[in-house]
Coordinates of C-alpha atoms and ligand atoms in Angstrom, one line a residue:
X1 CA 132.0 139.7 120.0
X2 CA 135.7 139.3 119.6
X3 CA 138.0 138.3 122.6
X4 CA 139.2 141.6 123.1
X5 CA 135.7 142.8 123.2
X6 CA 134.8 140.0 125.8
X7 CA 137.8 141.1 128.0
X8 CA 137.2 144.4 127.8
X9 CA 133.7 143.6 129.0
X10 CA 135.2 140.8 132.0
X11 CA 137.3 143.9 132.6
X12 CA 134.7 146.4 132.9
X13 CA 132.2 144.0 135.4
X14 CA 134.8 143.1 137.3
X15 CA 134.9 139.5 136.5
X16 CA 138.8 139.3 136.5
X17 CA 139.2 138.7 140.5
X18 CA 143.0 138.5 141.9
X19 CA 143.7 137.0 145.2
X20 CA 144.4 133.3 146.3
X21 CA 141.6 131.5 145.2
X22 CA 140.7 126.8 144.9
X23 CA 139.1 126.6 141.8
X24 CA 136.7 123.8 141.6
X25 CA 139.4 121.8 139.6
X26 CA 141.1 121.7 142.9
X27 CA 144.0 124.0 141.4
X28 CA 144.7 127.0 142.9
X29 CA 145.4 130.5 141.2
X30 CA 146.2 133.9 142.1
X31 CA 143.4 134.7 139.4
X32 CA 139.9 133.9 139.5
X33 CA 137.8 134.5 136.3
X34 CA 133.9 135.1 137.8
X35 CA 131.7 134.8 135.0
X36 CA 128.5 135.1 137.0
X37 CA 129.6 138.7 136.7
X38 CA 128.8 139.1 133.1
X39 CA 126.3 136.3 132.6
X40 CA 124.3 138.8 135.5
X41 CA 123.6 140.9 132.4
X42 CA 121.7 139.7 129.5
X43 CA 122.6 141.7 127.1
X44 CA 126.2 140.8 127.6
X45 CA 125.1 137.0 128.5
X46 CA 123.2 137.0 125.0
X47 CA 125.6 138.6 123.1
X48 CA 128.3 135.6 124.4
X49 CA 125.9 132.9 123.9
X50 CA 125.6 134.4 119.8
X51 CA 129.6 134.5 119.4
X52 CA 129.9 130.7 120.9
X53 CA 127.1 129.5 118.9
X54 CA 128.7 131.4 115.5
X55 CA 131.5 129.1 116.5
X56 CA 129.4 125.9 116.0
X57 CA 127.1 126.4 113.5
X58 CA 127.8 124.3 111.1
X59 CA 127.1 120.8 113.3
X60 CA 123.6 121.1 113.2
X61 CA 123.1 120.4 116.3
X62 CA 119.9 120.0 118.3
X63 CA 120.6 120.4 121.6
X64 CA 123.0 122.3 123.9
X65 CA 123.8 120.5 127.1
X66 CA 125.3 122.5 130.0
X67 CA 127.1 121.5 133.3
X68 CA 124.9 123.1 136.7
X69 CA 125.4 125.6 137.4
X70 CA 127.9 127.6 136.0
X71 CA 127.1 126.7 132.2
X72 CA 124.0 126.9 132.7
X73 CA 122.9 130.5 131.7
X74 CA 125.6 130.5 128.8
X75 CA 124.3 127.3 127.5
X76 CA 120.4 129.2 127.4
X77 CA 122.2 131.7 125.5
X78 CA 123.9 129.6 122.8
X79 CA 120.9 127.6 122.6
X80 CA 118.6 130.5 121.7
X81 CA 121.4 131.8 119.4
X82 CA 120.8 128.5 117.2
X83 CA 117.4 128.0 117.7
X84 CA 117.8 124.9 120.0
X85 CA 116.4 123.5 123.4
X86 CA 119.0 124.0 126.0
X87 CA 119.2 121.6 129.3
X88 CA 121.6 120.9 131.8
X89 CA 123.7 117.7 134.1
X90 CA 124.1 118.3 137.5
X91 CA 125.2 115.6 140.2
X92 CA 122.8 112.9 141.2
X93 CA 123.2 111.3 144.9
X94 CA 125.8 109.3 143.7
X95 CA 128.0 112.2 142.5
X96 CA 127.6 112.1 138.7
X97 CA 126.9 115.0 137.2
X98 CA 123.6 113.2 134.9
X99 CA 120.5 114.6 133.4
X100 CA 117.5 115.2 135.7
X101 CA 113.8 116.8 135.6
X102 CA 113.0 114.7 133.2
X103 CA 115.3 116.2 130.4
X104 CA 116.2 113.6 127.7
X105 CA 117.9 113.2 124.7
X106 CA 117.1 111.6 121.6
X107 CA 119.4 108.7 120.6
X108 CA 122.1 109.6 118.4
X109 CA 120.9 113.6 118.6
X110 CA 123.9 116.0 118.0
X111 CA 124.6 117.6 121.5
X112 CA 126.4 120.5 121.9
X113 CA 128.1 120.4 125.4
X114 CA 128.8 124.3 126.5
X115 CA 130.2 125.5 129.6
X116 CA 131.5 129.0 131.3
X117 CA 135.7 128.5 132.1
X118 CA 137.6 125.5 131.6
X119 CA 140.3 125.0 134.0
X120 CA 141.1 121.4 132.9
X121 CA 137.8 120.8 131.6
X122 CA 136.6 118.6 133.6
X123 CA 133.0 119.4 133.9
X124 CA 132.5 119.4 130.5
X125 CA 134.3 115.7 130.3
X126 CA 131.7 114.2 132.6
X127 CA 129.0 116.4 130.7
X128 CA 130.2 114.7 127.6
X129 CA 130.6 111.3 128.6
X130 CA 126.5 112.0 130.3
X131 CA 125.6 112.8 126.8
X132 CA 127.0 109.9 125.6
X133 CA 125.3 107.5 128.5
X134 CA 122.2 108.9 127.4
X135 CA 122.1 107.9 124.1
X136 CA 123.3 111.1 122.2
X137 CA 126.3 112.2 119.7
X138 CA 128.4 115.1 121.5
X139 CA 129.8 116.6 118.4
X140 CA 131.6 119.4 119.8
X141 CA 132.1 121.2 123.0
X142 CA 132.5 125.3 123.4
X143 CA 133.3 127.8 126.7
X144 CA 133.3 131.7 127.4
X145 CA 137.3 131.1 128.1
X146 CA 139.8 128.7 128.0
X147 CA 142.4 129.2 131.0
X148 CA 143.8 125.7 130.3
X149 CA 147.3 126.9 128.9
X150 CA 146.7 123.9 126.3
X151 CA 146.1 121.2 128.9
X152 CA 142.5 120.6 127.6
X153 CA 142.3 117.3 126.7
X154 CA 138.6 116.1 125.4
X155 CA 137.7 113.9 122.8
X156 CA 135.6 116.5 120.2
X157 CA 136.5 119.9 118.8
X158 CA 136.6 122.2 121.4
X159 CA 136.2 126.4 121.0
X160 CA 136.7 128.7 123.6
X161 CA 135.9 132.9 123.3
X162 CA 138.7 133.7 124.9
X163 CA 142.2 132.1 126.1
X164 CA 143.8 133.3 129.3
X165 CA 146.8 132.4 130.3
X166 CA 146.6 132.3 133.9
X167 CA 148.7 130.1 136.2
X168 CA 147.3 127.8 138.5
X169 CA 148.8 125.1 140.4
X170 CA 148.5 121.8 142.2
X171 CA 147.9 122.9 145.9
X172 CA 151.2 121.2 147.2
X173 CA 153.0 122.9 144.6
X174 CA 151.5 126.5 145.1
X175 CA 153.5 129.6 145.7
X176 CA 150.5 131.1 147.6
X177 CA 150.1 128.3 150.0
X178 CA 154.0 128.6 150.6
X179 CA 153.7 132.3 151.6
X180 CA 151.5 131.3 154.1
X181 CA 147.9 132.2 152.4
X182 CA 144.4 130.2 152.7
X183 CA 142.7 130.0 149.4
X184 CA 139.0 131.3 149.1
X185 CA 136.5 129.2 147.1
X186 CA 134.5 131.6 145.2
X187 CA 132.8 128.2 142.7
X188 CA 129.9 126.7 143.4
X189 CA 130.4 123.1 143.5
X190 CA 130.3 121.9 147.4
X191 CA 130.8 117.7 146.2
X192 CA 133.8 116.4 144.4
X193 CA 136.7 118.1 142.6
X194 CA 136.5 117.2 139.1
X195 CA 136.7 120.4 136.8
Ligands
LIG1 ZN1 147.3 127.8 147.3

């Protein structure tokens, strides 16, 4: 799948949303990119999950860890794409996003951290840096799209499907709020801002 093929297919769900939206970065955009819309198919989610994992391939990596709940589905995906077990972080009580149900990883196992959107790629950080508490090697970190506009900053190589440049702003510094509008929060993350 190329990135014009994955936006004509974002296109064609409807997973390209405009209004005033607080991503769960707590930057707000005129555009939000719902990718529950396309992972809702599997035969579109499958056929993302083999064009991230072509992507990473070489690393020889073991595992694929996701950030709940968003990368979850797309991390299944990759994982089956490379022939890997795929499991997932999501927040404890205290707020960090750790691994749960019993999941593990090996010490020193190469991880693949995957995710659906980065913003400023946040979740994937703390994914990463829960890989790393655990005991493994995060080797490399992938995504569906990278709306960023460059400001990703993590500390492995980093692939995204797709880069869309979309502006999104700090919410005291946002046009939207200025003319008066009350941003929708169409993510799933009730606790802390972080992504
Ligand atoms: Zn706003």
């Amino acid at each position: 799948m190329t990135s014009e093929q994955l936006l004509k297919v974002l296109e064609e769900v409807g997973a390209v949303r405009q209004g005033h939206f607080e991503l769960s970065s707590g930057l707000h955009s005129g555009t939000y990119i719902q990718c529950a819309a396309v992972l809702q198919f599997p035969n579109h989610a499958e056929a993302i999950g083999h064009a991230i994992a072509d992507e990473f391939r070489d690393l020889k990596v073991s595992c694929v860890v996701s950030p709940a709940l968003g990368g979850v589905i797309v991390g299944h995906e990759v994982a089956r794409a490379m022939g890997t077990r795929a499991i997932f972080v999501e927040r404890d009580r205290s707020g960090q996003m750790a691994l749960r149900r019993g999941f593990e990883i090996r010490p020193g196992e190469r991880t693949l951290v995957v995710e659906d959107v980065w913003t400023t790629g946040g979740s994937t950080r703390e994914t990463l840096g829960a890989v790393e508490q655990s005991g493994g090697l995060a080797v490399a970190a992938g995504a569906i799209i990278d709306r960023s506009g460059g400001r990703l900053e993590l500390n492995v190589p980093a692939e995204a499907l797709l880069e869309m440049e979309v502006p999104s702003y700090e919410p005291d510094d946002c046009p939207l709020c200025r003319a008066g509008g009350v941003p929708m929060r169409p993510g799933s993350r009730f606790a802390r801002a972080g992504s």
